Coordinates of C-alpha atoms in Angstrom, one line a residue:
Chain A
M1 CA 138.8 103.2 63.6
E2 CA 138.4 107.0 63.7
T3 CA 136.9 109.3 66.4
V4 CA 136.3 112.8 65.0
I5 CA 136.1 115.7 67.6
K6 CA 135.2 119.1 66.5
S7 CA 135.4 122.8 67.5
A8 CA 133.3 125.5 65.6
L9 CA 135.7 125.5 62.8
S10 CA 138.2 122.6 62.9
E11 CA 138.3 119.0 63.8
V12 CA 140.8 116.5 65.3
I13 CA 140.8 112.9 64.2
I14 CA 141.8 110.3 66.8
G15 CA 142.8 107.0 65.1
N16 CA 145.6 104.4 65.0
E17 CA 146.8 105.6 61.6
M18 CA 146.9 109.2 62.8
P19 CA 149.4 111.2 64.8
F20 CA 148.8 110.7 68.5
V21 CA 146.3 113.1 69.9
V22 CA 147.3 115.3 72.9
I23 CA 144.4 116.4 75.2
G24 CA 145.8 119.1 77.5
E25 CA 145.2 118.3 81.2
K26 CA 146.1 121.5 82.8
I27 CA 142.5 123.0 83.2
N28 CA 141.9 121.0 86.3
P29 CA 141.8 122.4 89.8
T30 CA 142.9 119.2 91.6
G31 CA 145.8 120.2 93.8
R32 CA 146.0 123.7 92.1
K33 CA 145.0 126.5 94.6
K34 CA 145.1 129.4 92.3
L35 CA 143.1 127.6 89.6
A36 CA 140.5 126.5 92.2
A37 CA 140.1 130.0 93.5
E38 CA 139.7 131.5 90.1
I39 CA 137.0 128.8 89.1
K40 CA 135.2 129.5 92.4
D41 CA 135.3 133.4 91.6
R42 CA 134.1 132.7 87.9
N43 CA 137.0 135.0 87.0
Y44 CA 138.8 133.2 84.1
E45 CA 141.7 135.4 82.9
Y46 CA 144.3 133.0 84.4
I47 CA 142.6 129.9 82.8
L48 CA 142.6 131.5 79.4
G49 CA 146.4 131.8 79.8
I50 CA 146.7 128.2 80.6
A51 CA 144.6 127.3 77.6
Q52 CA 146.8 129.4 75.4
K53 CA 150.0 128.0 76.7
Q54 CA 148.8 124.4 76.2
I55 CA 147.8 125.2 72.6
D56 CA 151.2 126.8 72.0
A57 CA 152.9 123.7 73.1
G58 CA 151.0 121.4 70.7
A59 CA 147.7 120.4 72.6
D60 CA 145.0 119.2 70.1
I61 CA 142.2 119.3 72.5
L62 CA 141.7 121.0 75.9
D63 CA 140.2 119.0 78.9
I64 CA 138.1 121.3 81.1
N65 CA 137.5 120.2 84.7
V66 CA 135.9 122.6 87.1
G67 CA 135.7 120.2 90.1
V68 CA 136.0 122.5 93.0
P69 CA 134.0 121.6 96.1
G70 CA 131.0 123.8 96.6
I71 CA 130.8 125.3 93.2
D72 CA 127.6 124.8 91.0
E73 CA 129.1 122.7 88.1
I74 CA 125.9 123.0 86.1
T75 CA 126.5 126.7 85.8
V76 CA 130.3 126.9 85.8
L77 CA 131.2 124.1 83.4
P78 CA 129.2 125.5 80.4
E79 CA 130.2 129.1 81.2
L80 CA 134.0 128.3 81.1
A81 CA 133.8 125.8 78.3
K82 CA 131.8 128.3 76.1
L83 CA 134.3 131.0 77.0
I84 CA 137.2 128.8 75.9
S85 CA 135.6 127.7 72.8
E86 CA 134.9 131.4 71.8
S87 CA 138.5 132.3 72.7
F88 CA 140.3 129.6 70.8
D89 CA 139.4 127.4 67.9
V90 CA 140.2 124.2 69.8
P91 CA 137.9 121.1 70.4
I92 CA 136.9 120.7 74.1
C93 CA 136.9 117.6 76.3
L94 CA 134.3 118.1 79.0
D95 CA 135.6 116.5 82.2
S96 CA 132.8 115.7 84.7
A97 CA 131.0 112.8 86.2
N98 CA 127.9 114.9 86.5
H99 CA 125.5 114.2 83.5
N100 CA 123.5 117.4 84.1
A101 CA 126.7 119.5 84.0
L102 CA 127.7 117.7 80.8
A103 CA 124.3 118.3 79.2
A104 CA 124.3 122.0 80.1
A105 CA 127.7 122.4 78.5
L106 CA 127.0 120.5 75.4
A107 CA 123.9 122.6 74.9
V108 CA 126.1 125.8 74.5
L109 CA 129.2 124.4 72.7
P110 CA 129.7 124.3 69.0
G111 CA 131.1 121.3 67.2
K112 CA 131.5 117.9 68.6
P113 CA 133.1 117.8 72.1
L114 CA 134.4 114.7 73.7
V115 CA 132.8 113.7 77.0
N116 CA 135.1 112.6 79.8
S117 CA 133.8 110.2 81.1
V118 CA 131.4 107.3 81.5
N119 CA 132.5 104.1 83.3
G120 CA 131.1 100.6 83.7
E121 CA 129.0 101.4 86.8
E122 CA 125.3 100.9 86.2
A123 CA 124.6 104.4 87.5
S124 CA 127.2 106.1 85.2
L125 CA 126.1 104.1 82.1
D126 CA 122.5 105.0 82.7
A127 CA 123.2 108.7 83.3
V128 CA 126.0 109.6 80.8
L129 CA 125.3 107.5 77.8
P130 CA 121.9 109.0 77.0
V131 CA 123.4 112.6 77.1
V132 CA 126.2 111.5 74.7
K133 CA 123.6 110.0 72.3
D134 CA 121.3 113.0 72.5
F135 CA 124.1 115.4 71.6
G136 CA 125.7 113.1 69.1
V137 CA 129.2 113.5 70.6
A138 CA 132.0 111.1 71.7
V139 CA 132.8 109.7 75.1
I140 CA 135.7 108.3 77.1
G141 CA 134.8 105.0 78.8
L142 CA 136.8 104.1 81.9
T143 CA 137.4 100.4 82.6
M144 CA 136.1 100.4 86.1
D145 CA 132.8 99.4 87.5
D146 CA 130.6 98.9 90.6
N147 CA 133.6 96.7 92.0
G148 CA 136.1 99.5 91.4
I149 CA 139.4 99.2 89.4
S150 CA 140.5 95.7 88.9
N151 CA 144.2 94.7 88.7
N152 CA 143.2 91.9 86.3
F153 CA 143.5 93.0 82.7
E154 CA 140.9 90.4 81.6
T155 CA 138.3 92.1 83.9
R156 CA 139.2 95.5 82.5
L157 CA 138.7 94.1 78.9
A158 CA 135.3 92.8 79.9
I159 CA 134.3 96.2 81.3
A160 CA 135.5 97.9 78.0
E161 CA 133.3 95.4 76.1
K162 CA 130.3 96.2 78.4
I163 CA 130.7 99.9 77.8
L164 CA 131.0 99.5 74.1
T165 CA 127.9 97.1 74.0
R166 CA 125.8 99.4 76.1
A167 CA 126.8 102.5 73.8
V168 CA 126.0 100.8 70.7
Q169 CA 122.7 99.5 72.1
I170 CA 121.4 103.0 72.7
G171 CA 122.7 104.2 69.3
I172 CA 126.1 105.6 69.9
P173 CA 128.5 104.6 67.0
E174 CA 131.4 102.3 68.3
N175 CA 133.9 104.7 66.9
D176 CA 132.6 107.5 69.3
V177 CA 133.6 105.5 72.3
V178 CA 137.2 105.9 73.4
I179 CA 138.3 103.4 75.9
D180 CA 140.6 104.5 78.8
P181 CA 142.2 101.4 80.5
L182 CA 143.2 103.4 83.6
V183 CA 146.5 103.4 85.2
L184 CA 147.4 103.2 88.9
T185 CA 150.8 104.2 90.3
V186 CA 153.6 101.7 89.8
G187 CA 155.1 103.0 93.0
A188 CA 152.3 101.4 94.9
D189 CA 152.0 98.3 92.7
S190 CA 154.9 97.5 90.4
N191 CA 152.6 95.4 88.2
A192 CA 150.2 98.4 87.5
G193 CA 152.0 99.5 84.4
F194 CA 152.0 96.0 82.9
V195 CA 148.2 95.6 83.5
T196 CA 147.5 98.8 81.8
L197 CA 149.6 98.1 78.8
K198 CA 148.2 94.6 78.5
T199 CA 144.7 96.1 78.6
I200 CA 145.6 98.5 75.9
E201 CA 146.9 95.8 73.7
L202 CA 143.9 93.6 74.3
V203 CA 141.3 96.2 73.8
S204 CA 143.1 97.4 70.7
K205 CA 143.3 94.0 69.1
K206 CA 139.8 92.9 70.0
F207 CA 137.8 95.9 69.3
G208 CA 140.0 98.2 67.2
V209 CA 138.6 101.3 69.1
N210 CA 140.5 104.3 70.2
I211 CA 142.3 104.2 73.5
N212 CA 142.9 107.2 75.8
L213 CA 145.4 107.4 78.6
G214 CA 145.4 109.5 81.7
A215 CA 149.2 109.5 81.6
S216 CA 150.5 111.2 84.7
N217 CA 149.2 109.1 87.6
V218 CA 151.5 106.1 86.8
S219 CA 154.7 107.8 88.3
F220 CA 153.1 109.3 91.4
G221 CA 155.4 109.1 94.4
L222 CA 158.6 108.1 92.6
P223 CA 161.6 110.3 91.8
D224 CA 162.2 111.7 88.2
R225 CA 158.5 111.2 87.3
H226 CA 158.9 112.8 83.9
I227 CA 161.1 109.7 82.9
I228 CA 158.5 107.3 83.9
N229 CA 155.8 109.3 82.2
Q230 CA 157.8 109.5 79.0
A231 CA 158.5 105.7 79.0
F232 CA 154.8 105.0 79.7
L233 CA 153.6 107.2 76.8
S234 CA 156.0 105.5 74.3
L235 CA 155.0 102.0 75.5
A236 CA 151.3 102.9 75.4
I237 CA 151.5 104.2 71.9
G238 CA 153.4 101.1 70.9
F239 CA 150.6 98.9 72.3
G240 CA 147.8 100.8 70.7
A241 CA 146.8 104.0 72.6
T242 CA 145.7 106.7 70.3
C243 CA 145.3 109.9 72.7
A244 CA 146.2 110.9 76.1
I245 CA 145.0 113.5 78.6
T246 CA 148.4 114.8 79.6
D247 CA 150.9 117.6 80.0
P248 CA 151.4 119.1 76.6
V249 CA 154.3 121.4 77.7
N250 CA 156.6 118.7 78.9
L251 CA 155.4 115.6 77.1
T252 CA 154.7 116.4 73.4
G253 CA 158.4 115.9 72.6
I254 CA 158.3 112.3 73.5
I255 CA 154.9 111.8 71.9
R256 CA 156.0 113.2 68.5
A257 CA 159.3 111.2 68.8
T258 CA 157.2 108.1 69.3
D259 CA 154.9 108.9 66.4
L260 CA 158.0 109.2 64.2
L261 CA 159.5 106.0 65.4
V262 CA 156.3 104.0 64.7
G263 CA 156.1 105.4 61.2
R264 CA 153.3 108.0 61.6
D265 CA 155.3 111.1 60.8
S266 CA 156.3 111.4 57.2
N267 CA 159.6 113.2 56.9
A268 CA 159.7 113.9 60.6
M269 CA 157.6 117.0 59.9
R270 CA 155.5 117.0 63.1
Y271 CA 158.5 116.2 65.2
I272 CA 160.5 119.1 63.9
K273 CA 157.5 121.5 64.2
N274 CA 157.0 120.4 67.8
Y275 CA 160.7 120.8 68.5
R276 CA 160.4 124.4 67.3
L277 CA 157.2 125.0 69.4
R278 CA 158.9 123.7 72.4
K279 CA 161.9 125.9 71.9
K280 CA 159.6 129.0 71.8
V281 CA 157.5 128.1 74.9
Chain B
M1 CA 165.3 82.2 76.4
E2 CA 168.3 83.1 78.3
T3 CA 171.8 84.2 77.1
V4 CA 174.5 84.0 80.0
I5 CA 177.5 86.4 79.6
K6 CA 180.2 86.0 82.2
S7 CA 183.3 87.8 83.5
A8 CA 185.9 86.1 85.6
L9 CA 183.6 86.2 88.7
S10 CA 180.2 87.2 87.8
E11 CA 177.5 86.7 85.2
V12 CA 174.8 88.7 83.4
I13 CA 171.7 87.0 82.1
I14 CA 169.9 88.5 79.1
G15 CA 166.3 87.3 78.8
N16 CA 162.8 88.4 78.3
E17 CA 161.8 87.9 81.9
M18 CA 164.9 89.7 83.1
P19 CA 165.7 93.4 83.5
F20 CA 166.9 94.9 80.2
V21 CA 170.7 94.6 79.8
V22 CA 172.7 97.7 79.2
I23 CA 175.9 97.3 77.1
G24 CA 178.0 100.4 77.4
E25 CA 178.9 101.8 74.1
K26 CA 181.5 104.4 75.0
I27 CA 184.7 102.4 74.3
N28 CA 184.5 103.0 70.6
P29 CA 186.8 105.5 68.8
T30 CA 184.4 106.3 65.9
G31 CA 184.2 110.1 65.9
R32 CA 186.2 110.4 69.2
K33 CA 189.8 111.8 68.6
K34 CA 191.2 111.5 72.1
L35 CA 190.0 107.9 72.4
A36 CA 191.4 107.1 68.9
A37 CA 194.7 108.6 69.9
E38 CA 195.0 106.7 73.1
I39 CA 194.1 103.3 71.4
K40 CA 196.8 104.2 68.7
D41 CA 199.4 104.9 71.5
R42 CA 198.3 101.7 73.5
N43 CA 198.1 103.9 76.5
Y44 CA 194.8 103.1 78.2
E45 CA 194.4 105.3 81.3
Y46 CA 191.7 107.4 79.8
I47 CA 189.8 104.3 78.6
L48 CA 189.9 102.8 82.1
G49 CA 188.3 106.0 83.2
I50 CA 185.4 105.6 80.5
A51 CA 185.0 102.0 81.7
Q52 CA 184.6 103.1 85.3
K53 CA 182.1 105.8 84.5
Q54 CA 179.9 103.5 82.5
I55 CA 179.9 100.9 85.3
D56 CA 179.0 103.5 87.9
A57 CA 176.1 104.6 85.6
G58 CA 174.7 101.1 85.5
A59 CA 176.3 99.3 82.5
D60 CA 176.0 95.6 82.8
I61 CA 178.5 94.8 80.0
L62 CA 181.2 96.9 78.3
D63 CA 181.5 96.9 74.5
I64 CA 185.1 97.2 73.4
N65 CA 185.8 98.5 69.8
V66 CA 189.4 99.5 68.9
G67 CA 188.6 100.3 65.2
V68 CA 191.2 102.9 64.5
P69 CA 192.6 102.9 61.0
G70 CA 196.2 101.7 60.9
I71 CA 196.3 99.7 64.2
D72 CA 196.8 96.2 64.5
E73 CA 193.5 94.9 65.9
I74 CA 194.9 91.4 66.5
T75 CA 197.3 92.8 69.1
V76 CA 195.3 95.7 70.5
L77 CA 191.9 94.2 71.0
P78 CA 193.2 91.4 73.2
E79 CA 195.5 93.7 75.2
L80 CA 192.8 96.2 75.9
A81 CA 190.0 93.7 76.6
K82 CA 192.4 91.8 79.1
L83 CA 193.3 95.0 80.9
I84 CA 189.6 95.9 81.3
S85 CA 188.7 92.5 82.5
E86 CA 191.6 92.6 85.0
S87 CA 190.6 96.0 86.2
F88 CA 186.9 95.5 86.5
D89 CA 184.7 92.5 87.2
V90 CA 182.5 93.1 84.2
P91 CA 181.6 90.9 81.2
I92 CA 183.0 92.1 77.9
C93 CA 181.4 92.5 74.5
L94 CA 184.1 92.3 71.7
D95 CA 183.2 94.6 68.9
S96 CA 185.0 93.7 65.7
A97 CA 184.3 92.2 62.4
N98 CA 187.9 90.7 62.3
H99 CA 187.6 87.1 63.3
N100 CA 191.4 86.7 64.0
A101 CA 191.2 89.7 66.4
L102 CA 188.1 88.1 68.1
A103 CA 189.9 84.8 68.5
A104 CA 193.0 86.5 69.9
A105 CA 190.9 88.3 72.5
L106 CA 188.8 85.3 73.3
A107 CA 191.9 83.3 74.0
V108 CA 193.1 85.7 76.8
L109 CA 189.8 86.6 78.4
P110 CA 188.1 84.8 81.3
G111 CA 184.5 84.0 81.5
K112 CA 182.1 84.0 78.5
P113 CA 182.3 87.3 76.5
L114 CA 179.8 88.4 73.9
V115 CA 180.9 88.6 70.3
N116 CA 179.8 91.6 68.3
S117 CA 179.1 90.6 65.6
V118 CA 178.3 88.1 62.9
N119 CA 176.0 89.0 60.0
G120 CA 174.1 87.1 57.2
E121 CA 176.9 87.7 54.6
E122 CA 178.4 84.3 53.6
A123 CA 181.9 85.6 54.5
S124 CA 181.0 86.7 57.9
L125 CA 179.1 83.6 58.8
D126 CA 182.1 81.4 57.6
A127 CA 184.7 83.4 59.5
V128 CA 183.0 84.3 62.8
L129 CA 180.7 81.4 63.7
P130 CA 183.6 78.8 64.0
V131 CA 185.3 81.1 66.4
V132 CA 182.2 81.6 68.5
K133 CA 181.7 77.8 68.6
D134 CA 185.4 77.1 69.4
F135 CA 185.4 79.3 72.4
G136 CA 181.8 78.5 73.6
V137 CA 180.7 82.1 73.7
A138 CA 177.7 84.0 72.5
V139 CA 177.3 86.2 69.4
I140 CA 175.3 89.1 68.1
G141 CA 173.8 88.5 64.7
L142 CA 173.0 91.5 62.5
T143 CA 170.1 91.3 60.1
M144 CA 172.0 92.3 57.0
D145 CA 173.6 90.2 54.3
D146 CA 175.4 90.3 51.0
N147 CA 172.5 92.6 49.7
G148 CA 173.1 95.1 52.5
I149 CA 170.4 96.3 55.0
S150 CA 166.9 95.8 53.7
N151 CA 164.1 98.2 54.4
N152 CA 161.7 95.3 54.4
F153 CA 161.1 93.6 57.8
E154 CA 160.3 90.2 56.2
T155 CA 163.8 90.2 54.6
R156 CA 165.4 91.1 58.0
L157 CA 163.4 88.3 59.7
A158 CA 164.6 85.8 57.0
I159 CA 168.3 86.9 57.6
A160 CA 167.7 86.4 61.4
E161 CA 166.5 82.9 60.6
K162 CA 169.5 82.2 58.3
I163 CA 172.0 83.3 61.1
L164 CA 170.2 81.2 63.7
T165 CA 170.1 78.1 61.5
R166 CA 173.8 78.3 60.5
A167 CA 174.8 78.9 64.2
V168 CA 172.8 75.8 65.3
Q169 CA 174.1 73.7 62.4
I170 CA 177.8 74.2 63.6
G171 CA 176.7 73.5 67.2
I172 CA 176.2 76.9 68.7
P173 CA 173.1 76.7 71.0
E174 CA 170.4 79.0 69.8
N175 CA 170.2 80.8 73.1
D176 CA 173.8 82.0 72.5
V177 CA 172.7 84.0 69.4
V178 CA 171.4 87.4 70.0
I179 CA 169.7 89.0 67.0
D180 CA 170.3 92.7 66.3
P181 CA 167.5 93.8 63.9
L182 CA 169.5 97.1 63.0
V183 CA 168.3 100.6 62.9
L184 CA 168.8 103.3 60.4
T185 CA 168.2 106.9 61.0
V186 CA 164.5 108.1 60.9
G187 CA 165.8 111.5 59.8
A188 CA 166.8 109.9 56.4
D189 CA 163.7 107.5 56.2
S190 CA 160.8 108.2 58.5
N191 CA 159.8 104.5 58.1
A192 CA 163.0 103.2 59.5
G193 CA 161.9 103.1 63.2
F194 CA 158.8 101.1 62.3
V195 CA 160.7 98.6 60.2
T196 CA 163.1 97.9 63.1
L197 CA 160.3 97.6 65.7
K198 CA 158.4 95.3 63.4
T199 CA 161.5 93.1 63.0
I200 CA 162.0 93.0 66.8
E201 CA 158.4 91.9 67.3
L202 CA 158.5 89.2 64.5
V203 CA 161.9 87.8 65.6
S204 CA 160.8 87.8 69.2
K205 CA 157.5 86.0 68.5
K206 CA 158.9 83.6 65.9
F207 CA 162.1 82.4 67.7
G208 CA 161.9 83.8 71.2
V209 CA 165.6 84.6 71.1
N210 CA 167.2 87.6 72.8
I211 CA 167.4 90.8 70.8
N212 CA 169.9 93.5 70.9
L213 CA 169.6 97.1 69.7
G214 CA 172.3 99.7 68.7
A215 CA 170.1 102.4 70.1
S216 CA 171.8 105.7 69.2
N217 CA 171.8 105.8 65.3
V218 CA 168.1 106.1 65.0
S219 CA 168.1 109.8 65.9
F220 CA 171.1 111.0 63.9
G221 CA 170.7 114.3 62.2
L222 CA 167.6 115.4 64.1
P223 CA 167.2 117.9 67.1
D224 CA 166.8 116.7 70.7
R225 CA 168.3 113.3 69.8
H226 CA 168.0 112.1 73.4
I227 CA 164.2 112.3 73.3
I228 CA 164.1 110.1 70.1
N229 CA 166.6 107.6 71.6
Q230 CA 164.5 107.5 74.9
A231 CA 161.3 106.7 72.9
F232 CA 163.0 104.2 70.8
L233 CA 164.4 102.3 73.8
S234 CA 160.9 102.2 75.4
L235 CA 159.2 101.0 72.2
A236 CA 161.9 98.4 71.5
I237 CA 161.6 97.0 75.0
G238 CA 157.9 96.9 74.6
F239 CA 158.2 94.9 71.4
G240 CA 160.7 92.4 72.8
A241 CA 164.3 93.8 72.8
T242 CA 166.2 92.5 75.8
C243 CA 169.6 94.4 75.6
A244 CA 171.1 97.3 73.9
I245 CA 174.5 98.8 73.1
T246 CA 174.0 102.2 74.2
D247 CA 174.9 105.1 76.5
P248 CA 174.5 104.1 80.0
V249 CA 175.1 107.6 81.5
N250 CA 172.1 109.2 79.8
L251 CA 169.9 106.3 79.0
T252 CA 169.7 103.9 81.9
G253 CA 167.0 106.1 83.5
I254 CA 164.4 105.5 80.6
I255 CA 165.5 101.8 80.5
R256 CA 164.9 101.3 84.2
A257 CA 161.5 103.1 84.0
T258 CA 160.5 101.0 81.1
D259 CA 161.4 97.7 83.0
L260 CA 159.3 99.0 85.8
L261 CA 156.3 99.8 83.6
V262 CA 156.4 96.4 81.8
G263 CA 156.4 94.6 85.2
R264 CA 160.1 93.5 85.5
D265 CA 161.1 95.6 88.5
S266 CA 159.5 94.4 91.7
N267 CA 158.9 97.3 94.1
A268 CA 160.7 99.6 91.7
M269 CA 164.0 98.6 93.3
R270 CA 166.2 98.8 90.2
Y271 CA 164.5 102.1 89.1
I272 CA 165.3 103.7 92.5
K273 CA 168.8 102.2 92.7
N274 CA 169.5 103.6 89.2
Y275 CA 168.1 107.0 90.1
R276 CA 170.5 107.2 93.1
L277 CA 173.4 106.1 90.8
R278 CA 172.5 108.8 88.2
K279 CA 172.3 111.6 91.0
K280 CA 175.8 110.6 92.0
V281 CA 177.5 110.4 88.5

């Protein structure tokens, strides 16, 4: 199944026969003071630099999150998203739980952005899915609901099914819903990786939809985090994940190597191209 | 299914519910002049150092290959294997295609070594399996036969079945046969990784036996080989591999991270222990 995400002039296809899609995670102020200050000041020079660096490193799509306490997301998210879409020909992933901010940004963006995210909570489904439907875009569906994040993969599978069903009911095509099976840190629960991988496998086999991964939480609190993140990306791709919101500077190497090893990189061309990019960055 | 390999005093269990087993690959003179010279001179100080370094880095078993042109393997393999088994309490993997050298080494080694290897060629099956049976040890079976290495995973699966059937026919228990699905370099054939991973998945599902990987060939000729080797190990473990003949110094980090992510490392204890070992080496 293919999910097409578009900028003004180009498109990215997420799909299980395609190279793994990298959604750059770095435009997100969580834990980053300088970025938070710049968003608050609506002064975006530094952020344009982060965008450029991620594109140079091989990001296919850029995630944009402006979640700084006290700012007006309904003004700032469209403003920054529009600026980035005018500065770079790269598709955008709008990262917000506020459906009004999402709608305001979608109204000013060209192409077909990806919305990050809806989840299985009734309030989220009711607020976000109509916006996605109205703008004809695609959406990431997180496998959590009013009971929180389950550590049972059958429960996460059921939430994925609920999100898919509700999306299709209001007229969003199934291939425009990308399921995110969520991952907690293995440092707190050593079964957390397994539950996520099993959810990926089950959702992939049962629905054939695209699967996204927020791939950096898994290693939180443990030493040598990059090794755990690398292993997790390879495993997740092996089990059926097709895109990730992750660090393009440090992790595209392992992603391109994994694509090559699962037979999705003819003549190792993307692997070698990415190797050259990484050496330049 | 569990394969137990023993030294004089301890044992290593290879199995799909167990931590992945690392067989240190470094005692192998292929492409290593100093090691080749020392083997030829039967002067083993340097090799004992390599053994120690691999054990320090987390190797569970040591592979011993004395394949230097012109040496008498029937004398040298037992001599070196015995010396290592007397110097360290570590199980041995005897790496030779010469059944007389294997028999001579098995006659002097304590415990239950692993024999590397038999393959699907008639001559190999006829020569090696009786030795494995006589000494009651375990053997690695390579999925190649008189027609060479197929790039069709169904053919490799059929060869695995042939090896297992012949082993059981002469009285070797099925759990003492570890299948090695072989890997060619993805630099020469970008489908090579996929064929091996698919073979791992099929052999694991159909027979439930243990699966070994010679995990460094895959990246030959490409830049940043360690990234490809890391991704391959993670993928292979995800699909069912349970041990690898590989570089313990540089690759145990990714192996322990993968074990943790697939839920085989309670409280991340082995991952953290290995992290400390690696920082010391």
